[in-house]
PDB file of C-alpha atoms in Angstrom:
ATOM      1  CA  MET A  28      18.648 -16.729  38.188  1.00  0.00           C
ATOM      2  CA  THR A  29      19.719 -13.214  37.272  1.00  0.00           C
ATOM      3  CA  ASP A  30      18.096 -10.318  39.048  1.00  0.00           C
ATOM      4  CA  LEU A  31      16.317  -7.831  36.807  1.00  0.00           C
ATOM      5  CA  VAL A  32      18.046  -4.597  37.602  1.00  0.00           C
ATOM      6  CA  PRO A  33      17.032  -1.471  35.677  1.00  0.00           C
ATOM      7  CA  GLY A  34      19.947  -0.316  33.550  1.00  0.00           C
ATOM      8  CA  ALA A  35      21.908  -3.542  33.978  1.00  0.00           C
ATOM      9  CA  ASN A  36      24.025  -4.178  30.897  1.00  0.00           C
ATOM     10  CA  SER A  37      22.756  -7.720  30.424  1.00  0.00           C
ATOM     11  CA  PHE A  38      19.209  -6.440  29.833  1.00  0.00           C
ATOM     12  CA  SER A  39      19.757  -3.155  28.036  1.00  0.00           C
ATOM     13  CA  MET A  40      19.089  -2.730  24.362  1.00  0.00           C
ATOM     14  CA  PRO A  41      21.022   0.267  23.109  1.00  0.00           C
ATOM     15  CA  GLN A  42      19.071   0.737  19.883  1.00  0.00           C
ATOM     16  CA  SER A  43      15.968  -0.415  18.099  1.00  0.00           C
ATOM     17  CA  LEU A  44      16.437  -1.609  14.552  1.00  0.00           C
ATOM     18  CA  SER A  45      13.998  -2.619  11.860  1.00  0.00           C
ATOM     19  CA  LYS A  46      13.622  -2.932   8.124  1.00  0.00           C
ATOM     20  CA  LEU A  47      10.018  -3.418   7.127  1.00  0.00           C
ATOM     21  CA  TYR A  48       9.162  -3.325   3.425  1.00  0.00           C
ATOM     22  CA  ILE A  49       5.561  -2.315   2.751  1.00  0.00           C
ATOM     23  CA  HIS A  50       3.765  -2.412  -0.597  1.00  0.00           C
ATOM     24  CA  LEU A  51       1.160   0.308  -0.296  1.00  0.00           C
ATOM     25  CA  VAL A  52      -1.748   0.569  -2.732  1.00  0.00           C
ATOM     26  CA  PHE A  53      -4.563   3.111  -2.891  1.00  0.00           C
ATOM     27  CA  SER A  54      -6.789   4.596  -5.567  1.00  0.00           C
ATOM     28  CA  THR A  55      -8.324   7.881  -6.511  1.00  0.00           C
ATOM     29  CA  LYS A  56     -11.793   8.465  -5.080  1.00  0.00           C
ATOM     30  CA  GLY A  57     -14.258   6.471  -7.168  1.00  0.00           C
ATOM     31  CA  ARG A  58     -11.280   5.189  -9.168  1.00  0.00           C
ATOM     32  CA  GLU A  59     -11.546   8.310 -11.285  1.00  0.00           C
ATOM     33  CA  ARG A  60      -8.923   8.134 -14.047  1.00  0.00           C
ATOM     34  CA  ILE A  61      -7.609  11.621 -13.448  1.00  0.00           C
ATOM     35  CA  LEU A  62      -3.822  11.303 -12.925  1.00  0.00           C
ATOM     36  CA  SER A  63      -2.391  12.165 -16.322  1.00  0.00           C
ATOM     37  CA  ARG A  64       0.945  10.813 -17.514  1.00  0.00           C
ATOM     38  CA  SER A  65       2.368  14.351 -17.487  1.00  0.00           C
ATOM     39  CA  ILE A  66       1.839  14.733 -13.729  1.00  0.00           C
ATOM     40  CA  GLN A  67       2.971  11.257 -12.715  1.00  0.00           C
ATOM     41  CA  GLY A  68       6.740  11.916 -12.625  1.00  0.00           C
ATOM     42  CA  PRO A  69       6.436  15.018 -10.441  1.00  0.00           C
ATOM     43  CA  LEU A  70       3.831  13.237  -8.274  1.00  0.00           C
ATOM     44  CA  HIS A  71       6.200  10.309  -7.712  1.00  0.00           C
ATOM     45  CA  ALA A  72       8.972  12.727  -6.694  1.00  0.00           C
ATOM     46  CA  TYR A  73       6.608  14.541  -4.328  1.00  0.00           C
ATOM     47  CA  LEU A  74       5.435  11.308  -2.700  1.00  0.00           C
ATOM     48  CA  GLY A  75       9.067  10.247  -2.300  1.00  0.00           C
ATOM     49  CA  GLY A  76       9.820  13.565  -0.608  1.00  0.00           C
ATOM     50  CA  ILE A  77       7.003  13.055   1.882  1.00  0.00           C
ATOM     51  CA  LEU A  78       8.365   9.598   2.683  1.00  0.00           C
ATOM     52  CA  ARG A  79      11.912  10.877   3.170  1.00  0.00           C
ATOM     53  CA  ASN A  80      10.646  13.708   5.394  1.00  0.00           C
ATOM     54  CA  HIS A  81       9.247  10.981   7.679  1.00  0.00           C
ATOM     55  CA  ASN A  82      12.448   8.894   7.615  1.00  0.00           C
ATOM     56  CA  CYS A  83      10.934   6.272   5.328  1.00  0.00           C
ATOM     57  CA  ASP A  84      12.846   5.106   2.264  1.00  0.00           C
ATOM     58  CA  PRO A  85      10.928   5.118  -1.007  1.00  0.00           C
ATOM     59  CA  VAL A  86      11.997   2.047  -2.993  1.00  0.00           C
ATOM     60  CA  GLU A  87       9.619   2.307  -5.965  1.00  0.00           C
ATOM     61  CA  ILE A  88       6.660   4.561  -6.737  1.00  0.00           C
ATOM     62  CA  ASN A  89       4.353   4.326  -9.717  1.00  0.00           C
ATOM     63  CA  THR A  90       0.889   5.552 -10.503  1.00  0.00           C
ATOM     64  CA  GLU A  91      -1.726   4.771 -13.039  1.00  0.00           C
ATOM     65  CA  PRO A  92      -4.482   7.253 -13.852  1.00  0.00           C
ATOM     66  CA  ASP A  93      -6.651   5.817 -11.051  1.00  0.00           C
ATOM     67  CA  HIS A  94      -4.282   4.433  -8.386  1.00  0.00           C
ATOM     68  CA  ALA A  95      -0.842   4.383  -6.780  1.00  0.00           C
ATOM     69  CA  HIS A  96       1.644   1.677  -5.836  1.00  0.00           C
ATOM     70  CA  ILE A  97       4.415   2.540  -3.395  1.00  0.00           C
ATOM     71  CA  LEU A  98       7.091   0.193  -2.089  1.00  0.00           C
ATOM     72  CA  LEU A  99       8.726   1.717   0.964  1.00  0.00           C
ATOM     73  CA  VAL A 100      10.820   0.906   3.977  1.00  0.00           C
ATOM     74  CA  LEU A 101       8.784   1.941   6.995  1.00  0.00           C
ATOM     75  CA  ALA A 102      10.705   3.942   9.596  1.00  0.00           C
ATOM     76  CA  ARG A 103      10.700   2.253  12.989  1.00  0.00           C
ATOM     77  CA  THR A 104       9.163   5.384  14.512  1.00  0.00           C
ATOM     78  CA  GLU A 105       6.263   5.733  12.043  1.00  0.00           C
ATOM     79  CA  ALA A 106       2.838   4.176  12.390  1.00  0.00           C
ATOM     80  CA  LEU A 107       1.678   2.987   8.975  1.00  0.00           C
ATOM     81  CA  SER A 108      -1.804   4.516   9.205  1.00  0.00           C
ATOM     82  CA  ASP A 109      -0.294   7.904  10.158  1.00  0.00           C
ATOM     83  CA  LEU A 110       2.166   7.733   7.272  1.00  0.00           C
ATOM     84  CA  VAL A 111      -0.594   6.893   4.778  1.00  0.00           C
ATOM     85  CA  ALA A 112      -2.620   9.867   6.035  1.00  0.00           C
ATOM     86  CA  LYS A 113       0.396  12.165   5.592  1.00  0.00           C
ATOM     87  CA  LEU A 114       1.043  10.819   2.073  1.00  0.00           C
ATOM     88  CA  LYS A 115      -2.557  11.290   1.000  1.00  0.00           C
ATOM     89  CA  GLN A 116      -3.040  14.700   2.627  1.00  0.00           C
ATOM     90  CA  GLY A 117       0.214  16.145   1.355  1.00  0.00           C
ATOM     91  CA  SER A 118      -0.135  14.826  -2.177  1.00  0.00           C
ATOM     92  CA  THR A 119      -3.792  15.860  -2.374  1.00  0.00           C
ATOM     93  CA  LEU A 120      -2.927  19.467  -1.559  1.00  0.00           C
ATOM     94  CA  TRP A 121      -0.004  19.398  -3.982  1.00  0.00           C
ATOM     95  CA  LEU A 122      -2.086  17.895  -6.806  1.00  0.00           C
ATOM     96  CA  ARG A 123      -4.835  20.469  -6.300  1.00  0.00           C
ATOM     97  CA  GLU A 124      -2.237  23.251  -6.676  1.00  0.00           C
ATOM     98  CA  GLN A 125      -0.703  21.754  -9.813  1.00  0.00           C
ATOM     99  CA  HIS A 126      -3.571  21.597 -12.247  1.00  0.00           C
ATOM    100  CA  PRO A 127      -7.022  23.184 -12.635  1.00  0.00           C
ATOM    101  CA  LEU A 128      -8.606  19.794 -13.359  1.00  0.00           C
ATOM    102  CA  LEU A 129      -7.368  18.500 -10.005  1.00  0.00           C
ATOM    103  CA  ARG A 130      -8.854  21.257  -7.804  1.00  0.00           C
ATOM    104  CA  THR A 131     -11.361  18.804  -6.324  1.00  0.00           C
ATOM    105  CA  PHE A 132      -9.018  15.790  -6.269  1.00  0.00           C
ATOM    106  CA  HIS A 133      -9.363  13.136  -3.548  1.00  0.00           C
ATOM    107  CA  TRP A 134      -7.767   9.787  -2.841  1.00  0.00           C
ATOM    108  CA  GLN A 135     -10.045   6.965  -1.683  1.00  0.00           C
ATOM    109  CA  SER A 136     -10.317   6.828   2.096  1.00  0.00           C
ATOM    110  CA  GLY A 137      -8.912   3.296   2.408  1.00  0.00           C
ATOM    111  CA  TYR A 138      -5.719   1.581   1.326  1.00  0.00           C
ATOM    112  CA  GLY A 139      -4.049  -1.796   1.116  1.00  0.00           C
ATOM    113  CA  ALA A 140      -0.701  -2.460   2.784  1.00  0.00           C
ATOM    114  CA  PHE A 141       1.168  -5.670   2.219  1.00  0.00           C
ATOM    115  CA  SER A 142       4.383  -6.903   3.826  1.00  0.00           C
ATOM    116  CA  VAL A 143       7.209  -7.729   1.443  1.00  0.00           C
ATOM    117  CA  SER A 144      10.120 -10.037   2.148  1.00  0.00           C
ATOM    118  CA  GLN A 145      13.608  -8.693   1.412  1.00  0.00           C
ATOM    119  CA  SER A 146      14.118 -11.581  -1.032  1.00  0.00           C
ATOM    120  CA  THR A 147      11.079 -10.549  -3.114  1.00  0.00           C
ATOM    121  CA  VAL A 148      11.843  -6.811  -3.301  1.00  0.00           C
ATOM    122  CA  PRO A 149      13.198  -7.039  -6.892  1.00  0.00           C
ATOM    123  CA  ASP A 150      10.018  -8.813  -8.023  1.00  0.00           C
ATOM    124  CA  VAL A 151       7.779  -6.237  -6.352  1.00  0.00           C
ATOM    125  CA  VAL A 152       9.818  -3.384  -7.879  1.00  0.00           C
ATOM    126  CA  ALA A 153       9.374  -4.960 -11.338  1.00  0.00           C
ATOM    127  CA  TYR A 154       5.651  -5.418 -10.694  1.00  0.00           C
ATOM    128  CA  ILE A 155       5.222  -1.779  -9.694  1.00  0.00           C
ATOM    129  CA  ARG A 156       7.255  -0.510 -12.650  1.00  0.00           C
ATOM    130  CA  ASN A 157       5.153  -2.546 -15.088  1.00  0.00           C
ATOM    131  CA  GLN A 158       1.765  -1.241 -13.968  1.00  0.00           C
ATOM    132  CA  GLN A 159       0.850   0.144 -17.372  1.00  0.00           C
ATOM    133  CA  GLU A 160       1.329  -3.286 -18.905  1.00  0.00           C
ATOM    134  CA  HIS A 161      -0.595  -5.034 -16.106  1.00  0.00           C
ATOM    135  CA  HIS A 162      -3.583  -2.800 -16.655  1.00  0.00           C
ATOM    136  CA  ARG A 163      -3.971  -3.405 -20.356  1.00  0.00           C
ATOM    137  CA  ASP A 164      -6.337  -6.227 -19.516  1.00  0.00           C
ATOM    138  CA  LYS A 165      -6.943  -6.012 -15.763  1.00  0.00           C
ATOM    139  CA  SER A 166      -8.787  -3.316 -13.846  1.00  0.00           C
ATOM    140  CA  PHE A 167      -7.492  -1.841 -10.613  1.00  0.00           C
ATOM    141  CA  GLN A 168     -10.348  -3.503  -8.755  1.00  0.00           C
ATOM    142  CA  ASP A 169      -9.407  -6.943 -10.134  1.00  0.00           C
ATOM    143  CA  GLU A 170      -5.742  -6.329  -9.313  1.00  0.00           C
ATOM    144  CA  PHE A 171      -6.598  -5.278  -5.748  1.00  0.00           C
ATOM    145  CA  ARG A 172      -8.884  -8.277  -5.207  1.00  0.00           C
ATOM    146  CA  ALA A 173      -6.062 -10.561  -6.398  1.00  0.00           C
ATOM    147  CA  MET A 174      -3.672  -8.968  -3.894  1.00  0.00           C
ATOM    148  CA  LEU A 175      -6.178  -9.436  -1.062  1.00  0.00           C
ATOM    149  CA  LYS A 176      -6.553 -13.101  -2.021  1.00  0.00           C
ATOM    150  CA  LYS A 177      -2.777 -13.609  -2.300  1.00  0.00           C
ATOM    151  CA  TYR A 178      -2.262 -12.197   1.199  1.00  0.00           C
ATOM    152  CA  GLU A 179      -5.293 -14.097   2.548  1.00  0.00           C
ATOM    153  CA  ILE A 180      -7.065 -10.947   3.687  1.00  0.00           C
ATOM    154  CA  GLU A 181     -10.804 -11.259   4.210  1.00  0.00           C
ATOM    155  CA  TRP A 182     -12.841  -8.337   2.936  1.00  0.00           C
ATOM    156  CA  ASP A 183     -16.357  -7.237   2.301  1.00  0.00           C
ATOM    157  CA  GLU A 184     -16.788  -5.838  -1.185  1.00  0.00           C
ATOM    158  CA  LYS A 185     -19.220  -3.139  -0.039  1.00  0.00           C
ATOM    159  CA  TYR A 186     -16.558  -1.597   2.237  1.00  0.00           C
ATOM    160  CA  VAL A 187     -13.530  -1.767  -0.070  1.00  0.00           C
ATOM    161  CA  TRP A 188     -14.538   0.865  -2.617  1.00  0.00           C
ATOM    162  CA  ASP A 189     -15.562   4.462  -2.140  1.00  0.00           C
TER     163      ASP A 189
END
């Protein structure tokens, strides 16, 4: 039996490594369809900047008028709930500064976060890029419910929407 000696080479771990893909989804408050196509490109760039500032890699970002999809690599030093708060707070302030119609903008208080396997990243990227097509015949609420079912997450409908 080996003695556990602090600092002994056989038990040291010189670095912590991780690569966690997260598919993050959240909507505008009340699913208000307020994010115009003209603001989406700059909004995606701004969200990506927030992620990079927190050592997270944005893989794909897309928004529809009433919600956002973000595929990211979560930094090993970031707590997901803290990162989501930073994304929402920063982008809310930025959106309010960008357009008079967005002066009272809010994101919903909740979010969905789903783990993504490295092997499915290309499929998730394609899914996020094709949001406009997906929503020709499916509401955000139906899409979100389907994701919750796919990931076997139990939910209470009265607490999902605000």
